[in-house]
């Protein structure tokens, strides 16, 4: 648990980021990807991180997910100082608590949808059944198909089923509809929304598409590596009501 007096609610937040900076050094050039981010994410909420390309969204999500470490600042996960975790503790954290969904689905081509999900359920401590995970994303009738036999949107839903089959505490999605047309994008967002409401996983979705922000509980605007503002949607809409 955090002992910092400046973090009175750190034990309640799922994530508390404080003064997070990330600088990439490439030879003579320094890229300041994050310039001092303070952010809390709360249990069960659906947050959209909205900002233009290059604003630091992926860098922030990767730090929350334990894939990358900040140059400065601290991140607490449920009151524990993630930024002090050893490599093996970070691996355990990612394996047990975090579901990732990326723009490209990274499925294993020689395995069926069900087998792709089973890769995760076989090593998770308290998994969903692969069939249940695939049903959650409305792919109950496509379980024995190989990735090449599925559309892009269906492959992304397999990737979501795989990510959520471990019942993750947090689901982190980086431009999950970036490679999809509107119709299939909506089906993917419906699947993410369903996971958030039925499994209760705290969900963060990165996008540069402001329309998607309307389905969030809270929208966090990112610009130039900083949080430029945030708003709460009093009336969030379902993915099926989105139009872009
Ligand atoms: P976004 O997700 O909003 O598009 P990113 O977090 O990917 O933004 O990138 C933020 C900035 O950091 C960009 O200028 C990007 O070029 C830079 N950046 C990201 N990753 C690296 C890296 N591994 N090495 C160098 N620069 C990087």
CSV table of C-alpha atoms and ligand atoms in Angstrom, one decimal:
chain,number,residue,atom,x,y,z
A,1,UNK,CA,0.0,0.0,0.0
A,2,UNK,CA,1.1,3.6,-0.6
A,3,UNK,CA,2.4,5.5,2.4
A,4,UNK,CA,2.3,8.8,0.6
A,5,UNK,CA,0.2,11.4,2.4
A,6,UNK,CA,-0.6,12.9,-1.1
A,7,UNK,CA,-2.5,9.7,-2.1
A,8,UNK,CA,-5.4,9.5,0.4
A,9,UNK,CA,-7.6,7.5,-2.0
A,10,UNK,CA,-4.9,5.5,-3.7
A,11,UNK,CA,-6.3,2.3,-2.1
A,12,UNK,CA,-9.6,2.9,-3.8
A,13,UNK,CA,-8.5,3.7,-7.3
A,14,UNK,CA,-7.6,0.9,-9.6
A,15,UNK,CA,-4.9,3.1,-11.1
A,16,UNK,CA,-3.4,6.3,-9.7
A,17,UNK,CA,-0.7,7.9,-11.9
A,18,UNK,CA,1.3,10.7,-10.4
A,19,UNK,CA,3.6,13.0,-12.3
A,20,UNK,CA,4.2,10.4,-15.0
A,21,UNK,CA,6.7,11.4,-17.6
A,22,UNK,CA,8.2,9.4,-20.4
A,23,UNK,CA,11.1,10.5,-22.5
A,24,UNK,CA,12.4,8.5,-25.4
A,25,UNK,CA,16.1,9.2,-26.2
A,26,UNK,CA,17.0,8.5,-29.8
A,27,UNK,CA,20.6,9.6,-30.3
A,28,UNK,CA,20.6,13.4,-30.0
A,29,UNK,CA,16.9,13.7,-30.1
A,30,UNK,CA,14.6,13.5,-27.0
A,31,UNK,CA,10.9,12.8,-27.5
A,32,UNK,CA,8.8,13.8,-24.6
A,33,UNK,CA,5.9,11.3,-25.0
A,34,UNK,CA,4.3,12.1,-21.6
A,35,UNK,CA,4.9,15.4,-19.8
A,36,UNK,CA,3.5,14.9,-16.3
A,37,UNK,CA,0.3,12.9,-16.2
A,38,UNK,CA,-1.9,12.7,-13.1
A,39,UNK,CA,-4.8,10.3,-13.5
A,40,UNK,CA,-7.1,8.1,-11.4
A,41,UNK,CA,-9.1,5.3,-12.9
A,42,UNK,CA,-12.0,3.9,-10.7
A,43,UNK,CA,-13.3,0.4,-10.3
A,44,UNK,CA,-15.6,-0.8,-13.1
A,45,UNK,CA,-15.6,2.5,-15.0
A,46,UNK,CA,-15.4,2.7,-18.8
A,47,UNK,CA,-12.9,5.4,-19.8
A,48,UNK,CA,-12.0,6.6,-23.2
A,49,UNK,CA,-8.6,8.2,-23.7
A,50,UNK,CA,-9.1,10.6,-26.6
A,51,UNK,CA,-6.4,12.4,-28.5
A,52,UNK,CA,-4.7,12.9,-31.8
A,53,UNK,CA,-2.0,10.5,-33.1
A,54,UNK,CA,1.3,11.0,-31.3
A,55,UNK,CA,-0.3,12.6,-28.2
A,56,UNK,CA,1.0,9.9,-25.8
A,57,UNK,CA,-2.1,7.6,-25.4
A,58,UNK,CA,-0.3,4.3,-26.2
A,59,UNK,CA,2.6,5.2,-24.0
A,60,UNK,CA,0.3,5.9,-21.1
A,61,UNK,CA,-1.7,2.7,-21.6
A,62,UNK,CA,1.5,0.6,-21.9
A,63,UNK,CA,2.7,2.1,-18.6
A,64,UNK,CA,-0.6,1.3,-16.9
A,65,UNK,CA,-0.5,-2.3,-18.3
A,66,UNK,CA,3.1,-2.8,-17.1
A,67,UNK,CA,4.5,-3.1,-20.6
A,68,UNK,CA,6.7,0.0,-20.2
A,69,UNK,CA,8.0,2.0,-17.3
A,70,UNK,CA,7.9,5.8,-16.9
A,71,UNK,CA,11.0,7.9,-16.9
A,72,UNK,CA,9.7,9.8,-13.9
A,73,UNK,CA,6.7,9.6,-11.6
A,74,UNK,CA,4.7,6.8,-10.0
A,75,UNK,CA,1.9,4.5,-10.9
A,76,UNK,CA,-0.1,2.7,-8.2
A,77,UNK,CA,-2.3,-0.3,-9.0
A,78,UNK,CA,-4.9,-0.7,-6.3
A,79,UNK,CA,-2.6,1.1,-3.9
A,80,UNK,CA,0.5,-0.9,-4.8
A,81,UNK,CA,3.4,0.9,-6.4
A,82,UNK,CA,3.5,-0.7,-9.8
A,83,UNK,CA,6.6,1.4,-10.7
A,84,UNK,CA,8.5,-0.5,-8.0
A,85,UNK,CA,7.5,-4.0,-9.1
A,86,UNK,CA,10.3,-6.4,-10.1
A,87,UNK,CA,10.2,-7.8,-13.6
A,88,UNK,CA,8.7,-11.1,-12.3
A,89,UNK,CA,6.1,-9.2,-10.3
A,90,UNK,CA,5.2,-7.2,-13.4
A,91,UNK,CA,4.9,-10.4,-15.5
A,92,UNK,CA,2.5,-11.8,-12.8
A,93,UNK,CA,0.6,-8.5,-12.7
A,94,UNK,CA,0.1,-8.6,-16.5
A,95,UNK,CA,-0.8,-12.3,-16.6
A,96,UNK,CA,-3.3,-12.2,-13.7
A,97,UNK,CA,-4.9,-8.8,-13.9
A,98,UNK,CA,-4.6,-7.2,-17.3
A,99,UNK,CA,-6.3,-7.9,-20.6
A,100,UNK,CA,-4.8,-6.2,-23.6
A,101,UNK,CA,-6.5,-5.6,-27.0
A,102,UNK,CA,-4.5,-4.0,-29.7
A,103,UNK,CA,-5.4,-2.6,-33.2
A,104,UNK,CA,-4.0,-5.8,-34.8
A,105,UNK,CA,-5.3,-9.0,-33.4
A,106,UNK,CA,-2.2,-11.1,-33.1
A,107,UNK,CA,-4.0,-14.4,-33.3
A,108,UNK,CA,-2.1,-17.6,-34.0
A,109,UNK,CA,-3.1,-18.5,-37.5
A,110,UNK,CA,-2.8,-22.3,-37.1
A,111,UNK,CA,-5.1,-22.4,-34.1
A,112,UNK,CA,-9.0,-22.1,-34.1
A,113,UNK,CA,-10.8,-19.3,-32.3
A,114,UNK,CA,-11.3,-21.6,-29.3
A,115,UNK,CA,-7.7,-22.8,-29.3
A,116,UNK,CA,-6.5,-19.2,-29.4
A,117,UNK,CA,-8.5,-18.4,-26.3
A,118,UNK,CA,-7.5,-21.7,-24.6
A,119,UNK,CA,-3.9,-20.6,-24.8
A,120,UNK,CA,-4.7,-18.0,-22.1
A,121,UNK,CA,-7.3,-20.0,-20.1
A,122,UNK,CA,-4.8,-22.8,-19.6
A,123,UNK,CA,-2.4,-20.6,-17.7
A,124,UNK,CA,-4.8,-18.3,-15.9
A,125,UNK,CA,-5.7,-19.0,-12.2
A,126,UNK,CA,-9.5,-18.4,-12.5
A,127,UNK,CA,-10.4,-18.4,-16.2
A,128,UNK,CA,-13.7,-18.3,-18.0
A,129,UNK,CA,-14.3,-21.3,-20.2
A,130,UNK,CA,-13.2,-20.5,-23.7
A,131,UNK,CA,-16.7,-21.2,-25.0
A,132,UNK,CA,-18.1,-18.8,-22.4
A,133,UNK,CA,-15.6,-16.1,-23.4
A,134,UNK,CA,-16.4,-16.5,-27.1
A,135,UNK,CA,-20.1,-16.4,-26.4
A,136,UNK,CA,-19.6,-13.2,-24.5
A,137,UNK,CA,-18.4,-11.6,-27.7
A,138,UNK,CA,-21.1,-13.2,-29.8
A,139,UNK,CA,-18.9,-15.8,-31.5
A,140,UNK,CA,-20.4,-18.9,-30.0
A,141,UNK,CA,-21.0,-20.2,-33.5
A,142,UNK,CA,-17.5,-19.5,-34.9
A,143,UNK,CA,-15.4,-21.3,-32.3
A,144,UNK,CA,-13.9,-23.9,-34.6
A,145,UNK,CA,-13.0,-21.4,-37.3
A,146,UNK,CA,-9.4,-20.4,-38.0
A,147,UNK,CA,-8.5,-16.7,-38.1
A,148,UNK,CA,-8.3,-16.8,-41.9
A,149,UNK,CA,-11.9,-17.9,-42.0
A,150,UNK,CA,-13.1,-14.9,-39.9
A,151,UNK,CA,-13.6,-11.3,-40.8
A,152,UNK,CA,-11.4,-8.6,-39.3
A,153,UNK,CA,-14.2,-7.7,-36.8
A,154,UNK,CA,-14.6,-11.3,-35.8
A,155,UNK,CA,-10.9,-11.8,-35.4
A,156,UNK,CA,-10.8,-8.7,-33.1
A,157,UNK,CA,-13.7,-10.2,-31.1
A,158,UNK,CA,-11.6,-13.4,-30.7
A,159,UNK,CA,-8.8,-11.2,-29.5
A,160,UNK,CA,-11.2,-9.7,-27.0
A,161,UNK,CA,-12.4,-13.1,-25.9
A,162,UNK,CA,-8.8,-14.1,-25.3
A,163,UNK,CA,-8.1,-10.9,-23.4
A,164,UNK,CA,-11.1,-11.3,-21.1
A,165,UNK,CA,-11.0,-15.1,-20.6
A,166,UNK,CA,-8.7,-14.6,-17.6
A,167,UNK,CA,-11.4,-12.4,-16.0
A,168,UNK,CA,-9.0,-9.4,-16.0
A,169,UNK,CA,-9.4,-6.7,-13.4
A,170,UNK,CA,-8.5,-4.2,-16.1
A,171,UNK,CA,-9.1,-4.3,-19.9
A,172,UNK,CA,-6.8,-2.0,-21.9
A,173,UNK,CA,-7.7,-1.5,-25.5
A,174,UNK,CA,-5.4,0.4,-27.9
A,175,UNK,CA,-7.4,1.6,-31.0
A,176,UNK,CA,-9.4,-1.6,-31.1
A,177,UNK,CA,-11.5,-0.5,-34.1
A,178,UNK,CA,-8.6,1.3,-35.9
A,179,UNK,CA,-8.5,-1.3,-38.7
A,180,UNK,CA,-12.2,-1.8,-39.0
A,181,UNK,CA,-15.1,-0.3,-40.9
A,182,UNK,CA,-18.0,1.3,-39.0
A,183,UNK,CA,-20.3,-1.7,-38.8
A,184,UNK,CA,-17.7,-4.2,-37.6
A,185,UNK,CA,-16.2,-1.5,-35.3
A,186,UNK,CA,-19.6,-1.2,-33.6
A,187,UNK,CA,-19.7,-5.0,-33.0
A,188,UNK,CA,-16.3,-4.9,-31.5
A,189,UNK,CA,-17.2,-1.9,-29.2
A,190,UNK,CA,-20.4,-3.8,-28.2
A,191,UNK,CA,-18.3,-6.7,-27.1
A,192,UNK,CA,-16.0,-4.4,-25.1
A,193,UNK,CA,-19.0,-2.7,-23.5
A,194,UNK,CA,-20.5,-6.1,-22.6
A,195,UNK,CA,-17.3,-7.3,-20.9
A,196,UNK,CA,-17.2,-4.0,-18.9
A,197,UNK,CA,-20.8,-4.4,-17.7
A,198,UNK,CA,-20.9,-8.2,-17.2
A,199,UNK,CA,-17.4,-8.9,-15.9
A,200,UNK,CA,-17.0,-5.5,-14.3
A,201,UNK,CA,-13.4,-5.1,-15.6
A,202,UNK,CA,-12.3,-1.5,-15.4
A,203,UNK,CA,-11.9,-0.6,-19.1
A,204,UNK,CA,-9.8,2.0,-20.9
A,205,UNK,CA,-10.1,2.4,-24.6
A,206,UNK,CA,-7.7,4.6,-26.6
A,207,UNK,CA,-9.1,6.3,-29.7
A,208,UNK,CA,-8.7,9.3,-31.9
A,209,UNK,CA,-12.4,9.0,-32.9
A,210,UNK,CA,-14.5,11.4,-30.8
A,211,UNK,CA,-17.7,9.6,-31.6
A,212,UNK,CA,-16.5,6.5,-29.6
A,213,UNK,CA,-16.1,8.8,-26.6
A,214,UNK,CA,-19.9,9.0,-26.3
A,215,UNK,CA,-20.1,5.4,-24.9
A,216,UNK,CA,-17.7,6.1,-22.0
A,217,UNK,CA,-18.5,6.9,-18.4
A,218,UNK,CA,-15.6,9.4,-18.6
A,219,UNK,CA,-13.6,10.9,-21.4
A,220,UNK,CA,-10.0,11.9,-20.8
A,221,UNK,CA,-8.5,14.2,-23.4
A,222,UNK,CA,-4.8,13.8,-24.1
A,223,UNK,CA,-2.8,16.3,-25.9
A,224,UNK,CA,1.0,16.7,-26.2
A,225,UNK,CA,1.7,14.1,-23.5
A,226,UNK,CA,-0.6,15.8,-21.0
A,227,UNK,CA,-4.2,15.5,-19.8
A,228,UNK,CA,-5.9,18.4,-21.5
A,229,UNK,CA,-9.3,17.9,-19.8
A,230,UNK,CA,-11.9,15.4,-18.9
A,231,UNK,CA,-15.7,15.1,-18.9
A,232,UNK,CA,-18.3,12.7,-17.6
A,233,UNK,CA,-21.0,11.5,-19.9
A,234,UNK,CA,-24.2,11.8,-17.9
A,235,UNK,CA,-26.0,9.8,-20.6
A,236,UNK,CA,-23.6,7.4,-22.1
A,237,UNK,CA,-24.9,5.6,-25.2
A,238,UNK,CA,-24.6,2.0,-26.3
A,239,UNK,CA,-22.2,1.1,-29.0
A,240,UNK,CA,-25.1,0.2,-31.3
A,241,UNK,CA,-26.2,3.9,-31.1
A,242,UNK,CA,-22.8,5.2,-32.4
A,243,UNK,CA,-22.6,6.6,-35.9
A,244,UNK,CA,-19.5,7.8,-37.6
B,1,LIG,P1,-0.4,7.9,-29.5
B,1,LIG,O1,-0.8,6.6,-28.9
B,1,LIG,O2,-1.3,9.0,-29.0
B,1,LIG,O3,-0.5,7.9,-31.0
B,1,LIG,P2,2.3,7.4,-28.6
B,1,LIG,O4,2.2,7.2,-27.2
B,1,LIG,O5,2.4,6.2,-29.5
B,1,LIG,O6,1.0,8.3,-29.1
B,1,LIG,O7,3.5,8.3,-29.0
B,1,LIG,C1,3.8,9.5,-28.3
B,1,LIG,C2,5.1,10.1,-28.8
B,1,LIG,O8,6.2,9.2,-28.4
B,1,LIG,C3,5.2,10.1,-30.4
B,1,LIG,O9,5.9,11.3,-30.7
B,1,LIG,C4,5.9,8.9,-30.7
B,1,LIG,O10,6.6,9.0,-31.9
B,1,LIG,C5,6.9,8.7,-29.6
B,1,LIG,N1,7.3,7.3,-29.3
B,1,LIG,C6,6.4,6.3,-28.9
B,1,LIG,N2,7.1,5.2,-28.8
B,1,LIG,C7,8.4,5.5,-29.0
B,1,LIG,C8,9.6,4.7,-29.0
B,1,LIG,N3,9.6,3.4,-28.7
B,1,LIG,N4,10.8,5.3,-29.3
B,1,LIG,C9,10.8,6.6,-29.7
B,1,LIG,N5,9.7,7.4,-29.7
B,1,LIG,C10,8.5,6.9,-29.4
